[in-house]
CSV table of C-alpha atoms in Angstrom, one decimal:
chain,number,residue,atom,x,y,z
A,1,UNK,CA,5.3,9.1,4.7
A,2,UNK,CA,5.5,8.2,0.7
A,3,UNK,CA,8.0,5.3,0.4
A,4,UNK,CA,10.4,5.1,-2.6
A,5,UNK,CA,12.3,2.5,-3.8
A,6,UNK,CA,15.3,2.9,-6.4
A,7,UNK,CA,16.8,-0.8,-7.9
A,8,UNK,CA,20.2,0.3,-9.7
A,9,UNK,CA,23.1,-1.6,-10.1
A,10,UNK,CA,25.2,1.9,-10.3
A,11,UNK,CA,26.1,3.4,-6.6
A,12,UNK,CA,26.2,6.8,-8.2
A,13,UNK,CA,22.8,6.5,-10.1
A,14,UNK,CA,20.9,6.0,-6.8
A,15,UNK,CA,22.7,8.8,-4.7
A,16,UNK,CA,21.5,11.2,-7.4
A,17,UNK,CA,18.3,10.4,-7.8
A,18,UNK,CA,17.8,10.1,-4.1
A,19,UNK,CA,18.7,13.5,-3.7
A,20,UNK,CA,15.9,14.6,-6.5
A,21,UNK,CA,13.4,13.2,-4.4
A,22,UNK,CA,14.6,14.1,-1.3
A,23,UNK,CA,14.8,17.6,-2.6
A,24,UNK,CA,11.3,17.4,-4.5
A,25,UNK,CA,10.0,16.9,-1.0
A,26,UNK,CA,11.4,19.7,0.3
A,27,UNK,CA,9.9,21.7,-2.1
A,28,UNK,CA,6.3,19.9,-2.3
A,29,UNK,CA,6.6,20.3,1.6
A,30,UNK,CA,6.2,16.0,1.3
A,31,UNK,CA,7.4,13.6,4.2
A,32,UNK,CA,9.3,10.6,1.7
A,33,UNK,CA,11.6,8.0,2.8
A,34,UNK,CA,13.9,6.7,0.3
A,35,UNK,CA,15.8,3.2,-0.4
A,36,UNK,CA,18.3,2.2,-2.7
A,37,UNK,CA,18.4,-1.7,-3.6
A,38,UNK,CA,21.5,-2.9,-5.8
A,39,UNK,CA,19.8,-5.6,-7.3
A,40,UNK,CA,16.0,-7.0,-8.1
A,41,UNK,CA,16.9,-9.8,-5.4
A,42,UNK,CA,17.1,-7.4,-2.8
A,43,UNK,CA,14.4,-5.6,-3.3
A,44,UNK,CA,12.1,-8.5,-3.5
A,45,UNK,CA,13.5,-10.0,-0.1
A,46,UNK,CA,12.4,-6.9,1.2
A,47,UNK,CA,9.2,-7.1,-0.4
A,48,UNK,CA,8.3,-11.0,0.6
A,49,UNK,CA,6.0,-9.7,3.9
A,50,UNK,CA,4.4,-6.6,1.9
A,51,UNK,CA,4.3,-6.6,-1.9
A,52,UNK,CA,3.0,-2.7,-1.3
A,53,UNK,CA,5.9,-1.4,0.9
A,54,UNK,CA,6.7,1.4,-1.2
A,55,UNK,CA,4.1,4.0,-3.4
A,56,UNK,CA,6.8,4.5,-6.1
A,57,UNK,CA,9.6,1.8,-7.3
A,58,UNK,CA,11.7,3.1,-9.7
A,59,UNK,CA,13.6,0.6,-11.4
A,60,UNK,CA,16.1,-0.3,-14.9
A,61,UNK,CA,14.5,-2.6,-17.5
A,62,UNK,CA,17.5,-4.7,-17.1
A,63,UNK,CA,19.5,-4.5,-13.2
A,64,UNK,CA,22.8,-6.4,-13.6
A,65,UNK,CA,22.0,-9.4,-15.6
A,66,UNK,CA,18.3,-9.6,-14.2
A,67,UNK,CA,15.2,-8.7,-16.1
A,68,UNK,CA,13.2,-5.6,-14.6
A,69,UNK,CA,10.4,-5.7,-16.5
A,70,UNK,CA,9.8,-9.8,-15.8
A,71,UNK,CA,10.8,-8.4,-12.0
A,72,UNK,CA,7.8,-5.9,-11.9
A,73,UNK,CA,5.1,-8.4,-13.9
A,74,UNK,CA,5.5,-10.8,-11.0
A,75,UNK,CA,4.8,-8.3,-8.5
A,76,UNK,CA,1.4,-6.8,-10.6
A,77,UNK,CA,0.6,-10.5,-10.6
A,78,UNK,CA,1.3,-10.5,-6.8
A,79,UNK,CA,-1.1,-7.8,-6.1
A,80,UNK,CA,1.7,-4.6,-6.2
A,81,UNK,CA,-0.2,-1.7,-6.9
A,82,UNK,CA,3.2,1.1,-6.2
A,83,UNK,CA,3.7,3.1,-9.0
A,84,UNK,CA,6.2,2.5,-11.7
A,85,UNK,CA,8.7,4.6,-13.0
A,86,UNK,CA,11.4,3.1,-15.6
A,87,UNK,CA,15.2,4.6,-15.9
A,88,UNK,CA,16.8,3.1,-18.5
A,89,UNK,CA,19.4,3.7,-21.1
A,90,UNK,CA,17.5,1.3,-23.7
A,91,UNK,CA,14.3,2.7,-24.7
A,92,UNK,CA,13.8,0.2,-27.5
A,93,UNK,CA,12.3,-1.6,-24.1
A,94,UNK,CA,9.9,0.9,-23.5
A,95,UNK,CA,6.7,-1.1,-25.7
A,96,UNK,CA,7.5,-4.0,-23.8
A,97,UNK,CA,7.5,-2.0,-20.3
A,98,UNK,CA,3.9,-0.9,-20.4
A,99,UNK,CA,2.5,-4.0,-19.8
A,100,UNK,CA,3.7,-3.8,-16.5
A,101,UNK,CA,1.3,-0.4,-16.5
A,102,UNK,CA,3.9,2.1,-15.3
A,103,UNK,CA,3.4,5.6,-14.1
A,104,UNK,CA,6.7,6.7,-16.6
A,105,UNK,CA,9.4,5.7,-18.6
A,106,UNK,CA,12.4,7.9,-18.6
A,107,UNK,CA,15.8,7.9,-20.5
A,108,UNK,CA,19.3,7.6,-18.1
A,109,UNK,CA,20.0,10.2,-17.2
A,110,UNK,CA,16.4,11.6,-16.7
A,111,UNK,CA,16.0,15.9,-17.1
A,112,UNK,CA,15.2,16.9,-13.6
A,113,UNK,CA,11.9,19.0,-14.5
A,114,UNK,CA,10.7,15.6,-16.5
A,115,UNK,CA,11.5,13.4,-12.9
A,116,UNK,CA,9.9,16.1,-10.8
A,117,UNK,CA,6.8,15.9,-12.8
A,118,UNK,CA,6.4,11.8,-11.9
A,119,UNK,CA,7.6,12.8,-8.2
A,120,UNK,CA,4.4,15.8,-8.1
A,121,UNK,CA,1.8,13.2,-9.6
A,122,UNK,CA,2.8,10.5,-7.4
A,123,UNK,CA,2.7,13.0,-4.3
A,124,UNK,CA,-0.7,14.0,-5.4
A,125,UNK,CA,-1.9,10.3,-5.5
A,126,UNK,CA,-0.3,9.2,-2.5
A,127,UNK,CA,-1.9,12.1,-0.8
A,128,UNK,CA,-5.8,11.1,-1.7
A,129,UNK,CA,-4.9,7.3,-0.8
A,130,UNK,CA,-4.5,7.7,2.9
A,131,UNK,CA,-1.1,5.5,3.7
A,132,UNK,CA,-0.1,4.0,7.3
A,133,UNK,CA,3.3,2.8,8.4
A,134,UNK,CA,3.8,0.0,11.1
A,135,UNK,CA,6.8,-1.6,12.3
A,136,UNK,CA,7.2,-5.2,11.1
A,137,UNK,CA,8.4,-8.1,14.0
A,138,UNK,CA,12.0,-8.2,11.9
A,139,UNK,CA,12.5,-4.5,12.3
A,140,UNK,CA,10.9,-3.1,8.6
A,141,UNK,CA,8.6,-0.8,8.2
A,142,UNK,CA,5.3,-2.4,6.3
A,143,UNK,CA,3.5,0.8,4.5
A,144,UNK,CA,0.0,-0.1,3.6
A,145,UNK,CA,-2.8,1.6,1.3
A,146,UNK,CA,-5.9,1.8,3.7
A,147,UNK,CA,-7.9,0.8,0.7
A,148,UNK,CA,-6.2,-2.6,0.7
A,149,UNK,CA,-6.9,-3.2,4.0
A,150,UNK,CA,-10.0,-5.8,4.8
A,151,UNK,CA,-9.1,-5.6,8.8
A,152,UNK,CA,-7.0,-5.9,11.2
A,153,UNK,CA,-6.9,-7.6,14.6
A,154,UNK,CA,-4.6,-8.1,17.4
A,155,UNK,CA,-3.2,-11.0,18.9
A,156,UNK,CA,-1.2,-11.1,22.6
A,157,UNK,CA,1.5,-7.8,21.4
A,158,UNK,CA,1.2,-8.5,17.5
A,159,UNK,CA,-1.2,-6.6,14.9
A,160,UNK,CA,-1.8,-9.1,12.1
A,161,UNK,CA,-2.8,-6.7,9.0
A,162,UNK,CA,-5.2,-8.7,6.7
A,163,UNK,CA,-5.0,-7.7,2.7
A,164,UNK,CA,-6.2,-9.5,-0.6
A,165,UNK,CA,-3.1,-11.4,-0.5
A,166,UNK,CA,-2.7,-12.6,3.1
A,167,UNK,CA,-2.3,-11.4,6.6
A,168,UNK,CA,1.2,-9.4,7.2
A,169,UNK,CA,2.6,-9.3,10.9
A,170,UNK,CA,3.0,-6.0,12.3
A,171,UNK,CA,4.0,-4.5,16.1
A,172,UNK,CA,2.0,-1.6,18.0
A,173,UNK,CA,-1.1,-1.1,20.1
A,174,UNK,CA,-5.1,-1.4,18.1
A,175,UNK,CA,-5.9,2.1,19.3
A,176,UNK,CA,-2.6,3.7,17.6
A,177,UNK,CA,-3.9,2.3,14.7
A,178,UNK,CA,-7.3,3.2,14.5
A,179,UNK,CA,-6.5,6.7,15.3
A,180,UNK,CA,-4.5,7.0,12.0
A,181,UNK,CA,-7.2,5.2,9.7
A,182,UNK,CA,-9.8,7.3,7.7
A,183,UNK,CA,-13.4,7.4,9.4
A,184,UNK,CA,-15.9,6.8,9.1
A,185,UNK,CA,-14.4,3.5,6.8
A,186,UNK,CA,-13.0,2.0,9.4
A,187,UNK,CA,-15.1,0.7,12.6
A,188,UNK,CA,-13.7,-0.7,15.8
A,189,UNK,CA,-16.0,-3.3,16.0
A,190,UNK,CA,-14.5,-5.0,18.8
A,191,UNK,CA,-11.8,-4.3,21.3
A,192,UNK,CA,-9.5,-7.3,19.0
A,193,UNK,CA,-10.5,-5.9,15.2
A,194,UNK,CA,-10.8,-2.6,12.9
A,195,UNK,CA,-12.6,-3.1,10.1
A,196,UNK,CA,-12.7,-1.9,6.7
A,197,UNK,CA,-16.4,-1.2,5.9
A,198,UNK,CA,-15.6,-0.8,2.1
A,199,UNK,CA,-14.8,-4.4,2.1
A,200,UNK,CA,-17.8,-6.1,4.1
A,201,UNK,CA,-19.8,-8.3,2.3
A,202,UNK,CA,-22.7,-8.7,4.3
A,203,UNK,CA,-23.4,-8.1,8.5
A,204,UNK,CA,-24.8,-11.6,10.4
A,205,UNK,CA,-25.4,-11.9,13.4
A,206,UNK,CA,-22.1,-10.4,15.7
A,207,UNK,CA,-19.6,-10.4,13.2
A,208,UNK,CA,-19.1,-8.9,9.5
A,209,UNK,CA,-18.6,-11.6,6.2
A,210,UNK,CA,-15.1,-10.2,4.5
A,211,UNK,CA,-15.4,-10.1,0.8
A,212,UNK,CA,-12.1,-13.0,1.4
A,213,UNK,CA,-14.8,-15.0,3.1
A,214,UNK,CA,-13.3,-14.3,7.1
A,215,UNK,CA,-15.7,-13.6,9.9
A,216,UNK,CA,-15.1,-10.5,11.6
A,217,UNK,CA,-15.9,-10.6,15.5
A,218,UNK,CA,-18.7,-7.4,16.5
A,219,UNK,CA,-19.1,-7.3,20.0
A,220,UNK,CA,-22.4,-7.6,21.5
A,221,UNK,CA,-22.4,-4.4,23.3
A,222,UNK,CA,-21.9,-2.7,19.5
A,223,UNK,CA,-23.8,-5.1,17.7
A,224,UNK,CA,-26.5,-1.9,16.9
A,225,UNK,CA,-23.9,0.5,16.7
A,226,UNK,CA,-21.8,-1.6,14.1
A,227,UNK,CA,-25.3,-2.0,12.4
A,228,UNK,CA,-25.5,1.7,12.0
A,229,UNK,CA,-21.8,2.5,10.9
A,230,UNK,CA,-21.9,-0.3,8.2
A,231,UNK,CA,-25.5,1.1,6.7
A,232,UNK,CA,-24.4,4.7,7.2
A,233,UNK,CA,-21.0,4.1,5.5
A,234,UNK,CA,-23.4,1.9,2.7
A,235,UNK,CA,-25.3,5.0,1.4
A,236,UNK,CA,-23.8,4.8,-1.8
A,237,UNK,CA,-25.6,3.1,-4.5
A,238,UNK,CA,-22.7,1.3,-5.6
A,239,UNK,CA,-22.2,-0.3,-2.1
A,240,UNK,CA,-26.5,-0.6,-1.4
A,241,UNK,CA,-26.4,-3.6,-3.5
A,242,UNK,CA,-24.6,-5.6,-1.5
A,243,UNK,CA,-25.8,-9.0,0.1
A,244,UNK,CA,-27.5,-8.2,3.6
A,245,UNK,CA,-28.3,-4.3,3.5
């Protein structure tokens, strides 16, 4: 599912545009959800538990009286790697804009065939970064990169998602979840954690060292199994140089 945000102070603005994209989907043959925020506030409420909720935010330099472009550097600084795409009516703002490194920055009202394009790259990228959904404990739905996942473990009915930036609280069973996650990076290495090879930093003995510095539980019963996976997944040269292979 690609996730879109649209932060517009105008009703109207946001009904059009999420029409584009839900037609662009259509046409790419793309699952999207689509939310409209009316201001920056409500956006980052939503935001708080998972900076990464959404692929593609599209956003005004200036929403209401609040600053956009201050709006998206705090979330780059937060870790946000969605895409940008900038609607605005003042393109004298657009220098200033990029240092927030967005995807686009298109004039109000934006041609379709020029909106389309940023929908068709953003589809293509969002299709080579395998994506999960998983329903938050406050009834959201959390969208998550698999790249930016380190691991994730359960605890009594919760899933506790662990990223760069902390652990984010999510509902469902470990096996759902593991079924949706791209093999052979991800390793069940117990029947309480997945883990992300890609961000081990070395195996001891029955667990994996997280480049954050957690411990990651193997299971004794997998302990030469898990030692297999991680070398196997290792063959790279970039990823032979780590500590302990």
């Amino acid at each position: 599912m690609l996730r879109i945000a649209i932060c517009d102070d105008t009703e109207h603005h946001s009904e059009q545009l999420m029409k584009h994209f839900r037609a662009f989907a259509a046409e790419l043959s793309v699952s999207v959800e689509v939310e409209c925020f009316a201001s920056l506030a409500q956006l980052g409420r939503t935001l708080e538990s998972n900076v990464n909720a959404f692929r593609l935010l599209v956003l005004d330099t200036t929403v209401g009286e609040a600053d956009g472009i201050g709006f998206a550097r705090a979330l780059r600084a937060g870790g946000c790697n969605s895409e940008i795409l900038y609607l605005t009516g003042d393109v004298d703002k657009a220098l200033e804009a990029y240092s927030t490194f967005p995807i686009s920055f298109l004039p109000k009202p934006p041609a379709r065939g020029e909106l389309k394009n940023v929908f068709s790259f953003v589809a293509r990228r969002y299709e080579q970064k395998p994506t999960i959904i998983l329903s938050g404990g406050d009834g959201r739905r959390n969208g998550f990169v698999a790249d930016d996942i380190i691991y994730i473990e359960v605890f009594r009915a919760e899933l506790e998602v662990h990223c760069q930036k902390g652990g984010v609280t999510c509902l469902g069973a470990l096996n759902d979840v593991y079924e949706k996650l791209p093999k052979p990076q991800f390793y069940r290495s117990h029947r309480s954690f997945i883990v992300n090879l890609l961000k081990v930093r070395r195996m001891e003995k029955y667990r994996f060292v997280m480049e954050n510095g957690d411990f990651v539980t193997i299971a004794k019963n997998r302990y030469a199994e898990a030692k297999k996976a991680w070398l196997d997944f290792c063959g790279t040269s970039e990823l032979s140089t780590r500590e302990g292979i």
